[in-house]
């Protein structure tokens, strides 16, 4: 059986976030700032968080949400949450 951490693929995460934000996958670089570069407002950011929580079956605390500023930060946080949930 594959663990949840192994299943966390950066490119799949990029595609999922691009779909939620209705942007091209190519618009989301590893360090692309969601708020500054993609002009994502707080409501759209919350939508991303809800989708990530459901998809990866994790719960993100409010202080953790502030860390999700780019794809790399989201990936790192999700990996950490998935590791600690096992």
Short mmCIF file of N, CA and C in Angstrom, two decimals:
data_model
loop_
_atom_site.label_atom_id
_atom_site.label_comp_id
_atom_site.label_asym_id
_atom_site.label_seq_id
_atom_site.Cartn_x
_atom_site.Cartn_y
_atom_site.Cartn_z
N UNK A 1 0.84 -1.18 0.00
CA UNK A 1 0.00 0.00 0.00
C UNK A 1 0.88 1.25 0.00
N UNK A 2 0.54 2.24 -0.78
CA UNK A 2 1.30 3.47 -0.88
C UNK A 2 0.92 4.40 0.26
N UNK A 3 1.91 4.98 0.89
CA UNK A 3 1.61 5.92 1.98
C UNK A 3 1.15 7.24 1.40
N UNK A 4 0.46 8.03 2.22
CA UNK A 4 -0.04 9.32 1.78
C UNK A 4 1.10 10.26 1.40
N UNK A 5 2.23 10.16 2.12
CA UNK A 5 3.36 11.02 1.81
C UNK A 5 3.90 10.72 0.42
N UNK A 6 4.02 9.44 0.08
CA UNK A 6 4.51 9.08 -1.24
C UNK A 6 3.53 9.54 -2.32
N UNK A 7 2.25 9.61 -1.99
CA UNK A 7 1.24 9.99 -2.96
C UNK A 7 1.21 11.50 -3.21
N UNK A 8 1.92 12.28 -2.37
CA UNK A 8 1.92 13.73 -2.53
C UNK A 8 2.92 14.13 -3.61
N UNK A 9 2.43 14.26 -4.80
CA UNK A 9 3.25 14.59 -5.97
C UNK A 9 3.13 16.08 -6.24
N UNK A 10 4.26 16.75 -6.41
CA UNK A 10 4.28 18.19 -6.62
C UNK A 10 3.48 18.59 -7.86
N UNK A 11 3.61 17.84 -8.94
CA UNK A 11 2.91 18.19 -10.18
C UNK A 11 1.40 17.98 -10.05
N UNK A 12 0.99 16.95 -9.33
CA UNK A 12 -0.45 16.76 -9.09
C UNK A 12 -1.00 17.89 -8.23
N UNK A 13 -0.22 18.30 -7.23
CA UNK A 13 -0.63 19.41 -6.38
C UNK A 13 -0.73 20.69 -7.20
N UNK A 14 0.23 20.92 -8.08
CA UNK A 14 0.21 22.10 -8.96
C UNK A 14 -1.05 22.10 -9.82
N UNK A 15 -1.38 20.95 -10.40
CA UNK A 15 -2.56 20.84 -11.25
C UNK A 15 -3.84 21.06 -10.45
N UNK A 16 -3.90 20.53 -9.25
CA UNK A 16 -5.08 20.69 -8.40
C UNK A 16 -5.29 22.16 -8.04
N UNK A 17 -4.23 22.83 -7.63
CA UNK A 17 -4.34 24.25 -7.27
C UNK A 17 -4.68 25.09 -8.50
N UNK A 18 -4.10 24.78 -9.64
CA UNK A 18 -4.41 25.51 -10.87
C UNK A 18 -5.88 25.36 -11.22
N UNK A 19 -6.41 24.16 -11.04
CA UNK A 19 -7.83 23.93 -11.34
C UNK A 19 -8.72 24.74 -10.41
N UNK A 20 -8.41 24.74 -9.13
CA UNK A 20 -9.22 25.48 -8.16
C UNK A 20 -9.16 26.98 -8.45
N UNK A 21 -7.99 27.48 -8.79
CA UNK A 21 -7.81 28.91 -9.04
C UNK A 21 -8.19 29.33 -10.45
N UNK A 22 -8.49 28.35 -11.30
CA UNK A 22 -8.86 28.60 -12.69
C UNK A 22 -7.75 29.36 -13.42
N UNK A 23 -6.52 28.85 -13.27
CA UNK A 23 -5.37 29.39 -13.98
C UNK A 23 -4.66 28.25 -14.70
N UNK A 24 -3.78 28.59 -15.60
CA UNK A 24 -2.99 27.58 -16.30
C UNK A 24 -1.97 26.97 -15.34
N UNK A 25 -1.72 25.69 -15.51
CA UNK A 25 -0.72 25.01 -14.68
C UNK A 25 0.62 25.72 -14.82
N UNK A 26 0.93 26.19 -16.02
CA UNK A 26 2.21 26.86 -16.26
C UNK A 26 2.33 28.20 -15.53
N UNK A 27 1.20 28.75 -15.06
CA UNK A 27 1.22 30.00 -14.30
C UNK A 27 1.71 29.81 -12.88
N UNK A 28 1.74 28.55 -12.41
CA UNK A 28 2.10 28.28 -11.02
C UNK A 28 3.49 27.66 -10.96
N UNK A 29 4.48 28.51 -10.73
CA UNK A 29 5.84 28.03 -10.49
C UNK A 29 5.95 27.60 -9.03
N UNK A 30 7.03 26.94 -8.71
CA UNK A 30 7.21 26.47 -7.33
C UNK A 30 7.16 27.61 -6.32
N UNK A 31 7.69 28.78 -6.70
CA UNK A 31 7.75 29.92 -5.79
C UNK A 31 6.83 31.06 -6.19
N UNK A 32 5.89 30.82 -7.10
CA UNK A 32 4.94 31.84 -7.49
C UNK A 32 4.06 32.19 -6.29
N UNK A 33 4.08 33.46 -5.90
CA UNK A 33 3.29 33.89 -4.75
C UNK A 33 1.83 33.99 -5.16
N UNK A 34 0.98 33.25 -4.47
CA UNK A 34 -0.43 33.21 -4.84
C UNK A 34 -1.07 34.60 -4.78
N UNK A 35 -0.82 35.35 -3.73
CA UNK A 35 -1.46 36.65 -3.56
C UNK A 35 -0.86 37.70 -4.50
N UNK A 36 0.46 37.81 -4.51
CA UNK A 36 1.12 38.86 -5.28
C UNK A 36 1.16 38.58 -6.78
N UNK A 37 1.54 37.37 -7.16
CA UNK A 37 1.73 37.05 -8.57
C UNK A 37 0.44 36.64 -9.28
N UNK A 38 -0.43 35.94 -8.56
CA UNK A 38 -1.67 35.46 -9.18
C UNK A 38 -2.89 36.27 -8.75
N UNK A 39 -2.66 37.24 -7.86
CA UNK A 39 -3.73 38.13 -7.38
C UNK A 39 -4.90 37.35 -6.78
N UNK A 40 -4.56 36.36 -5.96
CA UNK A 40 -5.57 35.53 -5.31
C UNK A 40 -6.04 36.24 -4.05
N UNK A 41 -7.35 36.39 -3.91
CA UNK A 41 -7.88 37.03 -2.71
C UNK A 41 -8.10 35.99 -1.61
N UNK A 42 -8.50 36.45 -0.44
CA UNK A 42 -8.63 35.55 0.71
C UNK A 42 -9.71 34.49 0.50
N UNK A 43 -10.76 34.82 -0.21
CA UNK A 43 -11.82 33.85 -0.47
C UNK A 43 -11.32 32.72 -1.37
N UNK A 44 -10.57 33.06 -2.40
CA UNK A 44 -10.00 32.04 -3.28
C UNK A 44 -8.97 31.20 -2.53
N UNK A 45 -8.19 31.84 -1.66
CA UNK A 45 -7.20 31.12 -0.86
C UNK A 45 -7.90 30.12 0.05
N UNK A 46 -9.00 30.53 0.63
CA UNK A 46 -9.77 29.63 1.50
C UNK A 46 -10.31 28.45 0.70
N UNK A 47 -10.74 28.69 -0.51
CA UNK A 47 -11.23 27.62 -1.38
C UNK A 47 -10.11 26.60 -1.65
N UNK A 48 -8.91 27.09 -1.89
CA UNK A 48 -7.76 26.19 -2.10
C UNK A 48 -7.54 25.34 -0.86
N UNK A 49 -7.56 25.97 0.30
CA UNK A 49 -7.33 25.25 1.56
C UNK A 49 -8.37 24.16 1.77
N UNK A 50 -9.63 24.48 1.53
CA UNK A 50 -10.70 23.50 1.70
C UNK A 50 -10.48 22.30 0.78
N UNK A 51 -10.13 22.56 -0.46
CA UNK A 51 -9.87 21.48 -1.42
C UNK A 51 -8.68 20.64 -0.97
N UNK A 52 -7.62 21.29 -0.51
CA UNK A 52 -6.44 20.55 -0.04
C UNK A 52 -6.76 19.69 1.18
N UNK A 53 -7.53 20.25 2.11
CA UNK A 53 -7.91 19.49 3.30
C UNK A 53 -8.72 18.26 2.93
N UNK A 54 -9.65 18.42 2.01
CA UNK A 54 -10.48 17.28 1.60
C UNK A 54 -9.66 16.25 0.82
N UNK A 55 -8.86 16.72 -0.11
CA UNK A 55 -8.09 15.82 -0.97
C UNK A 55 -7.07 15.00 -0.18
N UNK A 56 -6.39 15.66 0.76
CA UNK A 56 -5.32 15.00 1.49
C UNK A 56 -5.72 14.59 2.91
N UNK A 57 -6.98 14.82 3.25
CA UNK A 57 -7.54 14.41 4.55
C UNK A 57 -6.68 14.90 5.71
N UNK A 58 -6.40 16.20 5.69
CA UNK A 58 -5.67 16.85 6.78
C UNK A 58 -6.47 18.06 7.24
N UNK A 59 -6.14 18.56 8.40
CA UNK A 59 -6.76 19.77 8.92
C UNK A 59 -5.65 20.80 9.11
N UNK A 60 -5.80 21.96 8.51
CA UNK A 60 -4.80 23.01 8.62
C UNK A 60 -5.28 24.06 9.62
N UNK A 61 -4.42 24.37 10.58
CA UNK A 61 -4.75 25.40 11.57
C UNK A 61 -4.57 26.78 10.95
N UNK A 62 -5.20 27.77 11.57
CA UNK A 62 -5.18 29.12 11.02
C UNK A 62 -3.76 29.65 10.82
N UNK A 63 -2.88 29.40 11.79
CA UNK A 63 -1.50 29.89 11.65
C UNK A 63 -0.76 29.17 10.52
N UNK A 64 -1.16 27.94 10.23
CA UNK A 64 -0.55 27.20 9.12
C UNK A 64 -1.02 27.75 7.77
N UNK A 65 -2.25 28.23 7.74
CA UNK A 65 -2.80 28.75 6.49
C UNK A 65 -1.97 29.91 5.96
N UNK A 66 -1.43 30.71 6.87
CA UNK A 66 -0.62 31.86 6.48
C UNK A 66 0.68 31.44 5.82
N UNK A 67 1.10 30.20 6.03
CA UNK A 67 2.33 29.68 5.43
C UNK A 67 2.13 29.31 3.96
N UNK A 68 0.89 29.10 3.56
CA UNK A 68 0.61 28.62 2.20
C UNK A 68 0.58 29.82 1.25
N UNK A 69 1.77 30.31 0.93
CA UNK A 69 1.90 31.48 0.07
C UNK A 69 2.28 31.12 -1.36
N UNK A 70 2.78 29.90 -1.55
CA UNK A 70 3.20 29.45 -2.88
C UNK A 70 3.10 27.92 -2.93
N UNK A 71 3.29 27.37 -4.09
CA UNK A 71 3.17 25.92 -4.27
C UNK A 71 4.16 25.16 -3.39
N UNK A 72 5.40 25.60 -3.35
CA UNK A 72 6.42 24.91 -2.55
C UNK A 72 6.04 24.91 -1.08
N UNK A 73 5.55 26.03 -0.57
CA UNK A 73 5.14 26.11 0.83
C UNK A 73 3.96 25.19 1.10
N UNK A 74 3.01 25.14 0.18
CA UNK A 74 1.85 24.26 0.33
C UNK A 74 2.31 22.80 0.33
N UNK A 75 3.19 22.44 -0.57
CA UNK A 75 3.71 21.08 -0.67
C UNK A 75 4.44 20.69 0.61
N UNK A 76 5.32 21.57 1.09
CA UNK A 76 6.09 21.28 2.30
C UNK A 76 5.18 21.10 3.51
N UNK A 77 4.19 21.97 3.65
CA UNK A 77 3.26 21.89 4.78
C UNK A 77 2.44 20.61 4.71
N UNK A 78 1.94 20.28 3.53
CA UNK A 78 1.15 19.05 3.39
C UNK A 78 2.00 17.81 3.68
N UNK A 79 3.22 17.79 3.20
CA UNK A 79 4.10 16.66 3.50
C UNK A 79 4.29 16.50 5.00
N UNK A 80 4.52 17.62 5.68
CA UNK A 80 4.70 17.59 7.13
C UNK A 80 3.44 17.07 7.82
N UNK A 81 2.28 17.57 7.42
CA UNK A 81 1.01 17.15 8.03
C UNK A 81 0.76 15.66 7.78
N UNK A 82 1.05 15.20 6.59
CA UNK A 82 0.82 13.80 6.26
C UNK A 82 1.77 12.89 7.03
N UNK A 83 3.00 13.32 7.21
CA UNK A 83 3.96 12.53 7.98
C UNK A 83 3.53 12.40 9.44
N UNK A 84 3.07 13.49 10.02
CA UNK A 84 2.69 13.46 11.44
C UNK A 84 1.36 12.78 11.68
N UNK A 85 0.57 12.61 10.63
CA UNK A 85 -0.74 11.96 10.80
C UNK A 85 -0.66 10.45 10.71
N UNK A 86 0.51 9.92 10.36
CA UNK A 86 0.64 8.46 10.21
C UNK A 86 0.97 7.81 11.51
#
